[in-house]
CSV table of C-alpha atoms in Angstrom, one decimal:
chain,number,residue,atom,x,y,z
A,1,UNK,CA,-10.6,-5.5,-11.8
A,2,UNK,CA,-7.2,-7.3,-11.9
A,3,UNK,CA,-7.8,-10.9,-12.6
A,4,UNK,CA,-4.1,-12.0,-12.8
A,5,UNK,CA,-0.7,-10.2,-12.8
A,6,UNK,CA,0.6,-7.0,-11.4
A,7,UNK,CA,0.0,-3.4,-12.6
A,8,UNK,CA,1.6,-0.1,-11.7
A,9,UNK,CA,-0.5,2.9,-11.1
A,10,UNK,CA,1.2,6.2,-12.1
A,11,UNK,CA,0.2,9.9,-12.2
A,12,UNK,CA,1.9,12.9,-13.7
A,13,UNK,CA,2.0,16.4,-12.3
A,14,UNK,CA,1.4,19.5,-14.3
A,15,UNK,CA,5.1,19.6,-15.3
A,16,UNK,CA,4.9,16.0,-16.7
A,17,UNK,CA,6.9,14.4,-13.9
A,18,UNK,CA,5.6,10.9,-13.1
A,19,UNK,CA,5.1,9.3,-9.8
A,20,UNK,CA,4.5,5.6,-9.2
A,21,UNK,CA,1.6,5.7,-6.8
A,22,UNK,CA,1.2,2.0,-6.2
A,23,UNK,CA,1.4,-1.6,-7.4
A,24,UNK,CA,-1.8,-3.6,-7.5
A,25,UNK,CA,-2.3,-7.3,-8.0
A,26,UNK,CA,-4.9,-9.9,-8.7
A,27,UNK,CA,-8.1,-9.3,-6.8
A,28,UNK,CA,-7.6,-5.5,-6.6
A,29,UNK,CA,-9.9,-3.1,-8.2
A,30,UNK,CA,-8.6,-0.1,-10.1
A,31,UNK,CA,-10.4,3.0,-11.3
A,32,UNK,CA,-13.0,2.8,-8.5
A,33,UNK,CA,-12.8,6.5,-7.6
A,34,UNK,CA,-13.8,7.5,-11.1
A,35,UNK,CA,-16.8,5.2,-10.9
A,36,UNK,CA,-18.2,7.3,-8.0
A,37,UNK,CA,-17.6,10.8,-9.1
A,38,UNK,CA,-17.5,10.3,-12.9
A,39,UNK,CA,-14.6,12.7,-13.2
A,40,UNK,CA,-11.5,12.3,-15.4
A,41,UNK,CA,-9.1,9.6,-14.4
A,42,UNK,CA,-6.4,10.7,-11.9
A,43,UNK,CA,-3.9,8.0,-12.9
A,44,UNK,CA,-2.6,5.6,-15.5
A,45,UNK,CA,-2.4,1.8,-15.1
A,46,UNK,CA,0.3,-0.1,-16.9
A,47,UNK,CA,0.8,-3.9,-16.7
A,48,UNK,CA,4.1,-5.1,-15.2
A,49,UNK,CA,4.6,-8.2,-17.3
A,50,UNK,CA,1.5,-10.3,-18.3
A,51,UNK,CA,-1.8,-9.2,-16.7
A,52,UNK,CA,-5.4,-10.0,-17.2
A,53,UNK,CA,-8.0,-7.4,-16.3
A,54,UNK,CA,-11.8,-7.3,-16.4
A,55,UNK,CA,-13.7,-4.2,-17.3
A,56,UNK,CA,-16.8,-3.8,-15.1
A,57,UNK,CA,-19.1,-1.2,-16.6
A,58,UNK,CA,-20.2,1.6,-14.2
A,59,UNK,CA,-23.9,0.6,-14.2
A,60,UNK,CA,-23.0,-3.1,-13.4
A,61,UNK,CA,-20.6,-2.0,-10.6
A,62,UNK,CA,-23.2,0.3,-9.0
A,63,UNK,CA,-25.9,-2.3,-9.2
A,64,UNK,CA,-23.5,-4.8,-7.5
A,65,UNK,CA,-22.8,-2.3,-4.7
A,66,UNK,CA,-26.5,-1.6,-4.4
A,67,UNK,CA,-27.5,-5.3,-4.0
A,68,UNK,CA,-24.5,-6.6,-2.1
A,69,UNK,CA,-23.6,-5.0,1.2
A,70,UNK,CA,-20.5,-7.2,1.6
A,71,UNK,CA,-19.1,-6.0,-1.7
A,72,UNK,CA,-20.0,-2.4,-0.8
A,73,UNK,CA,-18.1,-2.7,2.5
A,74,UNK,CA,-15.1,-4.3,0.7
A,75,UNK,CA,-15.0,-1.4,-1.7
A,76,UNK,CA,-15.3,1.2,1.1
A,77,UNK,CA,-12.5,-0.7,2.9
A,78,UNK,CA,-10.3,-0.7,-0.1
A,79,UNK,CA,-10.8,3.0,-0.7
A,80,UNK,CA,-10.1,3.7,3.1
A,81,UNK,CA,-6.9,1.7,2.8
A,82,UNK,CA,-5.8,3.9,-0.1
A,83,UNK,CA,-6.6,7.1,1.8
A,84,UNK,CA,-4.5,5.8,4.8
A,85,UNK,CA,-1.7,4.9,2.4
A,86,UNK,CA,-1.7,8.4,0.9
A,87,UNK,CA,-1.7,10.0,4.4
A,88,UNK,CA,1.3,7.8,5.5
A,89,UNK,CA,3.2,8.8,2.3
A,90,UNK,CA,2.5,12.5,2.9
A,91,UNK,CA,3.6,12.2,6.5
A,92,UNK,CA,6.8,10.5,5.4
A,93,UNK,CA,7.5,12.9,2.5
A,94,UNK,CA,10.1,14.9,4.5
A,95,UNK,CA,12.0,11.8,5.6
A,96,UNK,CA,15.4,11.2,4.0
A,97,UNK,CA,15.5,9.1,0.8
A,98,UNK,CA,16.9,5.9,2.6
A,99,UNK,CA,14.0,6.1,5.2
A,100,UNK,CA,11.3,6.5,2.4
A,101,UNK,CA,13.0,3.8,0.4
A,102,UNK,CA,13.2,1.4,3.3
A,103,UNK,CA,9.5,2.0,4.1
A,104,UNK,CA,8.7,1.3,0.4
A,105,UNK,CA,10.6,-1.9,0.4
A,106,UNK,CA,9.0,-3.1,3.6
A,107,UNK,CA,5.6,-2.5,2.1
A,108,UNK,CA,6.5,-4.3,-1.1
A,109,UNK,CA,7.9,-7.2,1.0
A,110,UNK,CA,4.7,-7.3,3.0
A,111,UNK,CA,2.5,-7.4,-0.2
A,112,UNK,CA,4.7,-9.2,-2.7
A,113,UNK,CA,7.5,-10.9,-0.7
A,114,UNK,CA,8.1,-14.6,-0.7
A,115,UNK,CA,10.4,-16.3,1.9
A,116,UNK,CA,13.2,-18.5,0.4
A,117,UNK,CA,14.4,-21.7,2.1
A,118,UNK,CA,17.4,-19.8,3.4
A,119,UNK,CA,15.2,-17.3,5.2
A,120,UNK,CA,15.7,-14.5,2.7
A,121,UNK,CA,12.7,-12.4,1.7
A,122,UNK,CA,12.5,-12.0,-2.1
A,123,UNK,CA,10.5,-9.3,-3.8
A,124,UNK,CA,10.2,-10.7,-7.4
A,125,UNK,CA,8.7,-7.9,-9.4
A,126,UNK,CA,9.9,-6.7,-12.8
A,127,UNK,CA,10.2,-3.1,-11.8
A,128,UNK,CA,13.1,-0.8,-12.4
A,129,UNK,CA,15.2,1.5,-10.2
A,130,UNK,CA,13.3,4.3,-12.0
A,131,UNK,CA,10.0,2.8,-10.8
A,132,UNK,CA,11.4,2.6,-7.2
A,133,UNK,CA,12.6,6.2,-7.4
A,134,UNK,CA,9.1,7.3,-8.5
A,135,UNK,CA,7.5,5.4,-5.6
A,136,UNK,CA,9.6,7.3,-3.1
A,137,UNK,CA,9.6,10.6,-4.9
A,138,UNK,CA,13.4,10.6,-5.3
A,139,UNK,CA,15.9,10.6,-8.1
A,140,UNK,CA,17.1,7.4,-9.6
A,141,UNK,CA,20.6,8.3,-8.5
A,142,UNK,CA,19.5,8.6,-4.9
A,143,UNK,CA,17.9,5.2,-5.0
A,144,UNK,CA,20.9,3.6,-6.8
A,145,UNK,CA,23.3,5.1,-4.2
A,146,UNK,CA,21.1,3.8,-1.4
A,147,UNK,CA,20.9,0.3,-2.9
A,148,UNK,CA,24.7,0.3,-3.4
A,149,UNK,CA,25.3,1.2,0.2
A,150,UNK,CA,22.8,-1.4,1.4
A,151,UNK,CA,24.4,-4.0,-0.9
A,152,UNK,CA,27.8,-3.2,0.5
A,153,UNK,CA,26.5,-3.7,4.0
A,154,UNK,CA,24.7,-6.9,3.0
A,155,UNK,CA,21.3,-5.5,3.8
A,156,UNK,CA,19.9,-6.2,0.3
A,157,UNK,CA,20.7,-8.2,-2.8
A,158,UNK,CA,19.6,-7.2,-6.3
């Protein structure tokens, strides 16, 4: 369970290429899938800056689910959200890089964005262009070129 901070969830394919699957923040659970099927982890979690996490042992987690229907439904809801997100990503996989990248930034803005006094929406996360490229399954060059074009058109600031 993430108590404070932000983590990135990554996975590598059989060729060693990494993909940034998601960013998670305080209040989010991680590693829940493995608690249900007891199989090997499917991803790696890395703190983005300072983060505090709480390890919940499997038996404690299962007992909590057994005794608390509200928590059980929250976990089911969180897992359903992740499945929907995966489906949306797969459906958008054939889109051009700028379309995938715009969708990614809109999602990040929705989850992590803060409105400035001048009306601008700021996504203040210490993630790199490499991270953004992994999130949209594109090369860093493609993301950099897209950002450059958007900066030139005053769509984004970095």
